[in-house]
Coordinates of C-alpha atoms and ligand atoms in Angstrom, one line a residue:
X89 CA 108.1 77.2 100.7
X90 CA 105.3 79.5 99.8
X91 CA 106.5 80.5 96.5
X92 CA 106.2 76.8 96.1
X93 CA 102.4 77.4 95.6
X94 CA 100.5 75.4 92.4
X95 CA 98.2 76.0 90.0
X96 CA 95.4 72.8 91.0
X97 CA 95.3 70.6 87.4
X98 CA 97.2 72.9 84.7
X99 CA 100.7 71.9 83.0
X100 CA 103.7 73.1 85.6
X101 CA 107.0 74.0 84.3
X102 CA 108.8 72.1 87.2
X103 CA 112.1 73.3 87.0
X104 CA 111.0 77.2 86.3
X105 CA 108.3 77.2 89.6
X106 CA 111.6 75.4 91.4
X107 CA 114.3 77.7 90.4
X108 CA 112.4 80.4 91.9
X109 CA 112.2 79.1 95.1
X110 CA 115.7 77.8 95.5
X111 CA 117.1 81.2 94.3
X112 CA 115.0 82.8 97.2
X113 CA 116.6 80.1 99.7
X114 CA 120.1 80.6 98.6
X115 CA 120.6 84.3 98.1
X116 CA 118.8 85.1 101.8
X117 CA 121.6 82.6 103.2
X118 CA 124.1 84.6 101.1
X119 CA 122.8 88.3 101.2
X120 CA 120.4 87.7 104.5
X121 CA 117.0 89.8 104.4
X122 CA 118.1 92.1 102.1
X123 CA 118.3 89.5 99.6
X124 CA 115.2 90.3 97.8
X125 CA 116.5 93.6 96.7
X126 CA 119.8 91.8 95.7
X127 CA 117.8 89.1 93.8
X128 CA 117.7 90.8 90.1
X129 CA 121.4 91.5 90.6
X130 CA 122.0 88.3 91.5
X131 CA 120.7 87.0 88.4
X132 CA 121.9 88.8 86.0
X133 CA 125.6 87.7 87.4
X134 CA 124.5 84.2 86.8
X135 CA 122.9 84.3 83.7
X136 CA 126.2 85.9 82.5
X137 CA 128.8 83.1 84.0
X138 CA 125.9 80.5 82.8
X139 CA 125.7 81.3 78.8
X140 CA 129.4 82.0 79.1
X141 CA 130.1 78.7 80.7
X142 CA 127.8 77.2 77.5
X143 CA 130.3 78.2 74.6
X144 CA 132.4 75.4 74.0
X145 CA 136.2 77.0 72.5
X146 CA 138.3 75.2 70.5
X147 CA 141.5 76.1 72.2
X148 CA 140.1 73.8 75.5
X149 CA 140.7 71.0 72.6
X150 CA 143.5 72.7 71.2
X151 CA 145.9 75.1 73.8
X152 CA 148.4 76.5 71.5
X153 CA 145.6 78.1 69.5
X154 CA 144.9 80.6 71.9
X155 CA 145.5 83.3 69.6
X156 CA 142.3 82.5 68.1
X157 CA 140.8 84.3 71.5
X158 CA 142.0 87.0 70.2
X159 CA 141.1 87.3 66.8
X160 CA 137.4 86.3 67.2
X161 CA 137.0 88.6 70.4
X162 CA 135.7 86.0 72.6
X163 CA 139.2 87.6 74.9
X164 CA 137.3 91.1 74.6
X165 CA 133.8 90.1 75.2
X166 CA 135.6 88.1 78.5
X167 CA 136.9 90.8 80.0
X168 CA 134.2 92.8 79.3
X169 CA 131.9 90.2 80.8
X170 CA 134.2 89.9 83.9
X171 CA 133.9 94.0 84.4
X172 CA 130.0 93.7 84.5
X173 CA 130.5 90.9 86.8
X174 CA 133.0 92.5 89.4
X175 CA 130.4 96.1 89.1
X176 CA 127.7 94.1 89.8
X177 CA 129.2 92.1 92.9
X178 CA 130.5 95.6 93.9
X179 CA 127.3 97.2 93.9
X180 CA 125.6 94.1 96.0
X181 CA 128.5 94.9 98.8
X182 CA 128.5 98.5 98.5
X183 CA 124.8 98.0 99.6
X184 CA 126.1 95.8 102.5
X185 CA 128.2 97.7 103.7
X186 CA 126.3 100.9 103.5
X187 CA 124.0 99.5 106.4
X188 CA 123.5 101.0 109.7
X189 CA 125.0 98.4 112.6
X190 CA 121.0 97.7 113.7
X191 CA 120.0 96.1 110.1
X192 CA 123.3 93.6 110.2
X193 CA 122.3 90.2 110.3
X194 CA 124.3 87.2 110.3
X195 CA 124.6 86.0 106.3
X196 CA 127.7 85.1 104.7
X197 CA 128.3 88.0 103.3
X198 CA 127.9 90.1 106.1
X199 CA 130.5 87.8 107.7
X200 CA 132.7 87.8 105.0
X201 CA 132.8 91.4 105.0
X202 CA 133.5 91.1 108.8
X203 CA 136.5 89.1 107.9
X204 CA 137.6 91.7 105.5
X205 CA 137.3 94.6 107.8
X206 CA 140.1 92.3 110.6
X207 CA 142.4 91.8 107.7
X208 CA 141.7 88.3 107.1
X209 CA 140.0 88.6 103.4
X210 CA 140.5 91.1 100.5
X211 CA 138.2 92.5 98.8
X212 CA 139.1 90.5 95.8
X213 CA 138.6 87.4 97.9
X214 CA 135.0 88.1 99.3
X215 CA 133.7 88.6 95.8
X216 CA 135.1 85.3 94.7
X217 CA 133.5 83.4 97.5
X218 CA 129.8 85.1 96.8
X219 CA 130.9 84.4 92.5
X220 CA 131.4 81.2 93.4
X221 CA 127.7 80.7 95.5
X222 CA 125.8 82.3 92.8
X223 CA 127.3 80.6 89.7
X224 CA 128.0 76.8 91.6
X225 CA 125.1 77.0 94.2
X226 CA 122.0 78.4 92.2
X227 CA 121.7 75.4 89.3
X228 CA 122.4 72.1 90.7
X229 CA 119.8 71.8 93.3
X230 CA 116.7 72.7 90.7
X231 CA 118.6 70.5 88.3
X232 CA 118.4 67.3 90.8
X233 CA 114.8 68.1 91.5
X234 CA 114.0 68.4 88.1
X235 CA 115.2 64.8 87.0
X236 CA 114.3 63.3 90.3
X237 CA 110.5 64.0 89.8
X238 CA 111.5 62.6 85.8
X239 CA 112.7 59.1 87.1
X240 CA 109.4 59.4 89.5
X241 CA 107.1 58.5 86.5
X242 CA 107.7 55.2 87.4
X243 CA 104.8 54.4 89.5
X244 CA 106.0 52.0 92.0
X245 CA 108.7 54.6 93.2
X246 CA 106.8 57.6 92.9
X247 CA 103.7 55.5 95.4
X248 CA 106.5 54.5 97.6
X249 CA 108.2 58.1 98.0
X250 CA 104.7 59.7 98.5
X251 CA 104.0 57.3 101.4
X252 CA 107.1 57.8 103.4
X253 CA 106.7 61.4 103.1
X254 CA 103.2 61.7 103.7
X255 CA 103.5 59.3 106.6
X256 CA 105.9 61.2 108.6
X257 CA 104.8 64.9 107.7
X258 CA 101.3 63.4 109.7
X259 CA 103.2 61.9 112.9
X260 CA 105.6 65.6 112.6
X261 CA 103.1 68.3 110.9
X262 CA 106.1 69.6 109.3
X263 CA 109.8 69.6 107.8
X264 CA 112.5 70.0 109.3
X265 CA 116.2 69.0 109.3
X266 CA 115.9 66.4 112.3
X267 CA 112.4 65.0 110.2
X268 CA 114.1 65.0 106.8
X269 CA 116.3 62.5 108.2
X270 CA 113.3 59.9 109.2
X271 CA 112.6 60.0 105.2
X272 CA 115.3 57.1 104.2
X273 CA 113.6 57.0 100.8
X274 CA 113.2 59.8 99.3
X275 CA 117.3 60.2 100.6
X276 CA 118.1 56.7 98.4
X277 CA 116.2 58.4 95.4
X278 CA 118.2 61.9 95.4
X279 CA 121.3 59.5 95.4
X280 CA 120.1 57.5 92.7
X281 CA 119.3 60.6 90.5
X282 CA 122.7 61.9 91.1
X283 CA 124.2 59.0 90.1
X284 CA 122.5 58.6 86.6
X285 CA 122.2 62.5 85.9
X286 CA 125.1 64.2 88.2
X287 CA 124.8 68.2 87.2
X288 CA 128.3 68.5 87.3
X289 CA 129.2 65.2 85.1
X290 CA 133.1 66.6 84.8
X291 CA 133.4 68.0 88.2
X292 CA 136.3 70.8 88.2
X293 CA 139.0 70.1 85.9
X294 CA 142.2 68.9 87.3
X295 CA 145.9 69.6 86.4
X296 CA 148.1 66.3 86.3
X297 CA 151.1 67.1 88.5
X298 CA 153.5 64.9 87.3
X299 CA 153.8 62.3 84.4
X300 CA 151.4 59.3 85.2
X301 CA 150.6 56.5 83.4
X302 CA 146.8 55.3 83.4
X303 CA 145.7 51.9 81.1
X304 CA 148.7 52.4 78.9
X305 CA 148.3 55.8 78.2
X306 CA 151.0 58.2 79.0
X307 CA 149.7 61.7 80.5
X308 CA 152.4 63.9 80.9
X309 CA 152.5 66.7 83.8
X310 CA 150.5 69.9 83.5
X311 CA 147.8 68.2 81.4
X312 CA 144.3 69.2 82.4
X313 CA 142.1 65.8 83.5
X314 CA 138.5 65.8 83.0
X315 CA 137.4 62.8 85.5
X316 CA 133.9 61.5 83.8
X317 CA 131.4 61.3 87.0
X318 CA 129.1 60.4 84.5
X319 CA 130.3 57.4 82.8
X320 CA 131.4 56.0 86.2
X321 CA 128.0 56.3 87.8
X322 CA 126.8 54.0 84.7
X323 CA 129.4 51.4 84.6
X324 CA 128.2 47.9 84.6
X325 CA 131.3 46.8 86.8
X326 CA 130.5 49.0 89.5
X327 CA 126.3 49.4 89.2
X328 CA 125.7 45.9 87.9
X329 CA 123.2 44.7 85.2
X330 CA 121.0 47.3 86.3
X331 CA 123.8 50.3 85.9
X332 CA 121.2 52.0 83.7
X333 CA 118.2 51.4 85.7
X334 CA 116.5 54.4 88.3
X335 CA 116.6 51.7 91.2
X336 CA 116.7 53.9 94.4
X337 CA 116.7 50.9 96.4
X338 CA 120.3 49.9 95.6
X339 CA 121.0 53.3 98.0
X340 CA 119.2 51.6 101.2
X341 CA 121.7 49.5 103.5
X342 CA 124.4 51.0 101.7
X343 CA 127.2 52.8 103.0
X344 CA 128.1 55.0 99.7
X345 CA 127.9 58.5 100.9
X346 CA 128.2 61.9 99.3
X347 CA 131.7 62.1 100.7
X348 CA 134.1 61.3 98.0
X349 CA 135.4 58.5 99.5
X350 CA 133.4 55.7 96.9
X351 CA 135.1 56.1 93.8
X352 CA 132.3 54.6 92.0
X353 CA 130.3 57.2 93.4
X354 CA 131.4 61.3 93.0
X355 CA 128.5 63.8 92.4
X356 CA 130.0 66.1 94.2
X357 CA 133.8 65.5 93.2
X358 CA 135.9 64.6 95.8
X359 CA 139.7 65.5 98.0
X360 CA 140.3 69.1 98.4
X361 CA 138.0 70.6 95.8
X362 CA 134.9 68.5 96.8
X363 CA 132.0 71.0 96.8
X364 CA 131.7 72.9 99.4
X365 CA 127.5 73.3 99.3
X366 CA 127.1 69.5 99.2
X367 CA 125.4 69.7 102.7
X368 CA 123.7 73.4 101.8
X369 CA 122.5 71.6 98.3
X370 CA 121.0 68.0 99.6
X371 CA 119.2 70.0 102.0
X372 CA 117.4 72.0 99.6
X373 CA 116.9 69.1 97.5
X374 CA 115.2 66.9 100.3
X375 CA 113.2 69.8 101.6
X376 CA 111.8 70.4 98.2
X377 CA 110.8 67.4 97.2
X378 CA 109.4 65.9 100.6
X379 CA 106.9 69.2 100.0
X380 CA 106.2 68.6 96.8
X381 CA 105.3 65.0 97.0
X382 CA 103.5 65.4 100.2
X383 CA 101.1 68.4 99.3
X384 CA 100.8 67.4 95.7
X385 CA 99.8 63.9 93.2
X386 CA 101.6 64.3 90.2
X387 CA 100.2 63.4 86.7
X388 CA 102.0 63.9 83.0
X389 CA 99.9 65.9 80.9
X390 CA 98.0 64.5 78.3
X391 CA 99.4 62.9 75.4
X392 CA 102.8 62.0 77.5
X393 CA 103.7 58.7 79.2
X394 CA 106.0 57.5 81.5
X395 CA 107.4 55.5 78.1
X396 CA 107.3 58.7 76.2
X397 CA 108.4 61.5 78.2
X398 CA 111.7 63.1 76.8
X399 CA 115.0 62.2 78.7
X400 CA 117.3 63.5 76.4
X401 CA 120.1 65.2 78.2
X402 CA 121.0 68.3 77.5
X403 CA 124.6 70.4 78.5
X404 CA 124.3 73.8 79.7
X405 CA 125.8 75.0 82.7
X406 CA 124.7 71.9 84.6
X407 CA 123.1 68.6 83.0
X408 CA 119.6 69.5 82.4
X409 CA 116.9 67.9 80.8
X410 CA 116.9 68.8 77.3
X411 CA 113.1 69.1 77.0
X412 CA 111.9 71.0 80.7
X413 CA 109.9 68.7 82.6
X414 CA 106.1 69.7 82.7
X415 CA 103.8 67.9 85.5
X416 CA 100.2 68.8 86.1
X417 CA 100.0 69.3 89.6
X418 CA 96.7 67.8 91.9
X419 CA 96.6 68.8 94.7
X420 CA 96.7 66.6 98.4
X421 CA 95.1 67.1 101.5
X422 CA 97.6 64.9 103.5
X423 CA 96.4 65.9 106.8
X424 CA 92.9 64.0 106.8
Ligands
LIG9 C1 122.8 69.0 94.2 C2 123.6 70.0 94.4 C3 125.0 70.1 94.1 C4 125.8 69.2 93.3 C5 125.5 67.9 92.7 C6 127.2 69.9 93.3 C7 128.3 69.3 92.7 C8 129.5 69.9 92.7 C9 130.7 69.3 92.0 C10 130.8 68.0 91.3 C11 131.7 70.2 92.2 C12 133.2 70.0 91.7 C13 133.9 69.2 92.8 C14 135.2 68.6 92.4 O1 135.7 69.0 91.4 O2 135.8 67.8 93.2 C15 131.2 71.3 92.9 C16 131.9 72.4 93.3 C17 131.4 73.5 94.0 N1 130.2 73.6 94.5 FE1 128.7 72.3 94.3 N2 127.1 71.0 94.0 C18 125.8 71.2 94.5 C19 125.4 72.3 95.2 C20 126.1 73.4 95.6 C21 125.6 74.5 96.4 C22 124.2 74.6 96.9 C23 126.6 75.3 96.6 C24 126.7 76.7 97.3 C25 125.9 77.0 98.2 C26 127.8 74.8 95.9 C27 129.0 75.4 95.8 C28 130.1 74.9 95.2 C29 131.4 75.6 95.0 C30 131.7 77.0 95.6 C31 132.2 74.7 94.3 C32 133.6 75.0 93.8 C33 134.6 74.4 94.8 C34 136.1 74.6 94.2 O3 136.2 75.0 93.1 O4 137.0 74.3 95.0 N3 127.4 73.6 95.3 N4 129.9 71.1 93.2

């Protein structure tokens, strides 16, 4: 958590300084110890599949029109984008595979690439998987972290989360996965933020398989389902009076998981599709926050309250804060 470093008392652009970090974690569990070489490439393929996945097109509203694809280029400038994409990912493994047997570690990659070689992947299928980590795995963690420390700015939660982490990095001296899971409620405020700001508020879309029929309304088969993890994590019947409230302590005694077995509760989707990081993504989460509340105190800069700070939403590639979140970091000796 070095990179993780602050500037004492000037204005922090939370969710840049976070990024950073979290791109560093992800791609050395996906590329190993040759990430850092990897780690320009690997942005430039998600920076591609993110302002791509930006662009709203009118034939998602309307399918027959897909013509229009055609005639405005966005089919072109696709396929054109997916060529850069595949070279890229092709270069990364070329540089994989190019190793000598000494420097092979154990990251997925290098154990997809195992798979390959037996018969078990194609080629085709390895660069889908590492696609998928860089465009599904790299957002959503800095996203969470970025709203969580935005629904801190109410004082008696942020007090109460410094505490418990503070607290048990003193009795431990560090964090780990066995200590993360002493930290009950910092874990009850991650769930809250995912419930009022999941990053994925559609999930993946669906296809209906057969002709259903939901509140009256008929949806026949092959019609593509958008399930609104958004809207359900604020409804009133499920959540209460307090549905729109950042009340992490609804989360503690409860037995709504992650899992995708609450209904009323789906950040990360659920059945055969649920995402496959969710483990990989609240670890990240927990791990960066605990360290940033325990080794800083966090003040709005001036001119901003907790009544005035921005919490628009915004819809990019993930739900993000409209306005990026900028703290002024102080920091704490929690040792002494
Ligand atoms: C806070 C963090 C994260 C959240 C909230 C989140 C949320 C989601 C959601 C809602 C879906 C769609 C699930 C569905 O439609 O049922 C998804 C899919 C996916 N996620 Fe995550 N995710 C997170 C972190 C990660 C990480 C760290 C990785 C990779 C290391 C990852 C990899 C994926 C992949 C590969 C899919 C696509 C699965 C498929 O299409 O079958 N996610 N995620």
């Amino acid at each position: 958590m070095k990179s993780l470093s602050m500037e004492e008392g000037s204005c922090v652009n939370l969710i840049e300084k976070v990024f950073a970090t979290i791109c560093g974690i992800s791609s050395k569990s996906a590329f190993g110890r040759k990430h850092k070489g990897q780690l320009e490439a690997i942005m430039s393929v998600f920076e591609m599949i993110s302002n791509s996945a930006k662009q709203v097109y009118v034939c998602q509203l309307f399918p027959s029109w897909k013509w229009l694809h055609v005639i405005t280029g966005i089919s072109r400038r696709t396929h054109e984008m997916c060529r850069e994409v595949d070279l890229v990912l092709e270069n990364i493994i070329n540089g994989e595979e190019g190793k000598e047997e000494e420097e092979e570690e154990n990251c997925l990659l290098s154990t997809l690439l195992n798979m390959k070689d037996q018969g078990d992947l194609t080629i085709n299928q390895v660069k889908a998987v590492m696609l998928d980590m860089i465009t599904a795995g790299i957002d959503t963690p800095p996203t969470t972290i970025e709203w969580a420390m935005a629904e801190m700015k109410n004082p008696r939660v942020m007090e109460k989360a410094k505490e418990e982490v503070r607290q048990v990095f003193r009795s431990k001296g560090y964090f780990n996965e066995n200590v993360l899971e002493k930290l009950k409620y910092l874990k009850a405020i991650i769930k809250e933020t995912l419930r009022l700001h999941p990053p994925a508020p559609f999930m993946a879309p669906r296809e209906c398989s057969q002709i259903c029929d939901i509140s009256g309304y008929t949806i026949p088969a092959g019609t593509q389902v958008l399930v609104n993890v958004w809207a359900i994590g604020r409804d009133s019947n499920y959540w209460g009076t307090s549905a729109e409230e950042f009340v992490p302590e609804r989360f503690l005694n409860s037995p709504i998981d992650y899992k995708g077995s609450y209904f009323e509760y789906i950040p990360f989707g659920f059945g055969k599709r649920i995402c496959p990081g969710m483990l990989f993504g609240v670890a990240i989460v927990e791990l960066v926050l605990a360290n940033l509340l325990c080794h800083f105190d966090w003040e709005l800069p001036c001119g901003t309250t907790s009544q005035t700070l921005d919490m628009t939403e915004y819809i990019s590639s993930t739900l993000r804060m409209k306005n990026n979140l900028i703290l002024v970091p102080i920091s704490y000796n929690c040792v002494t």
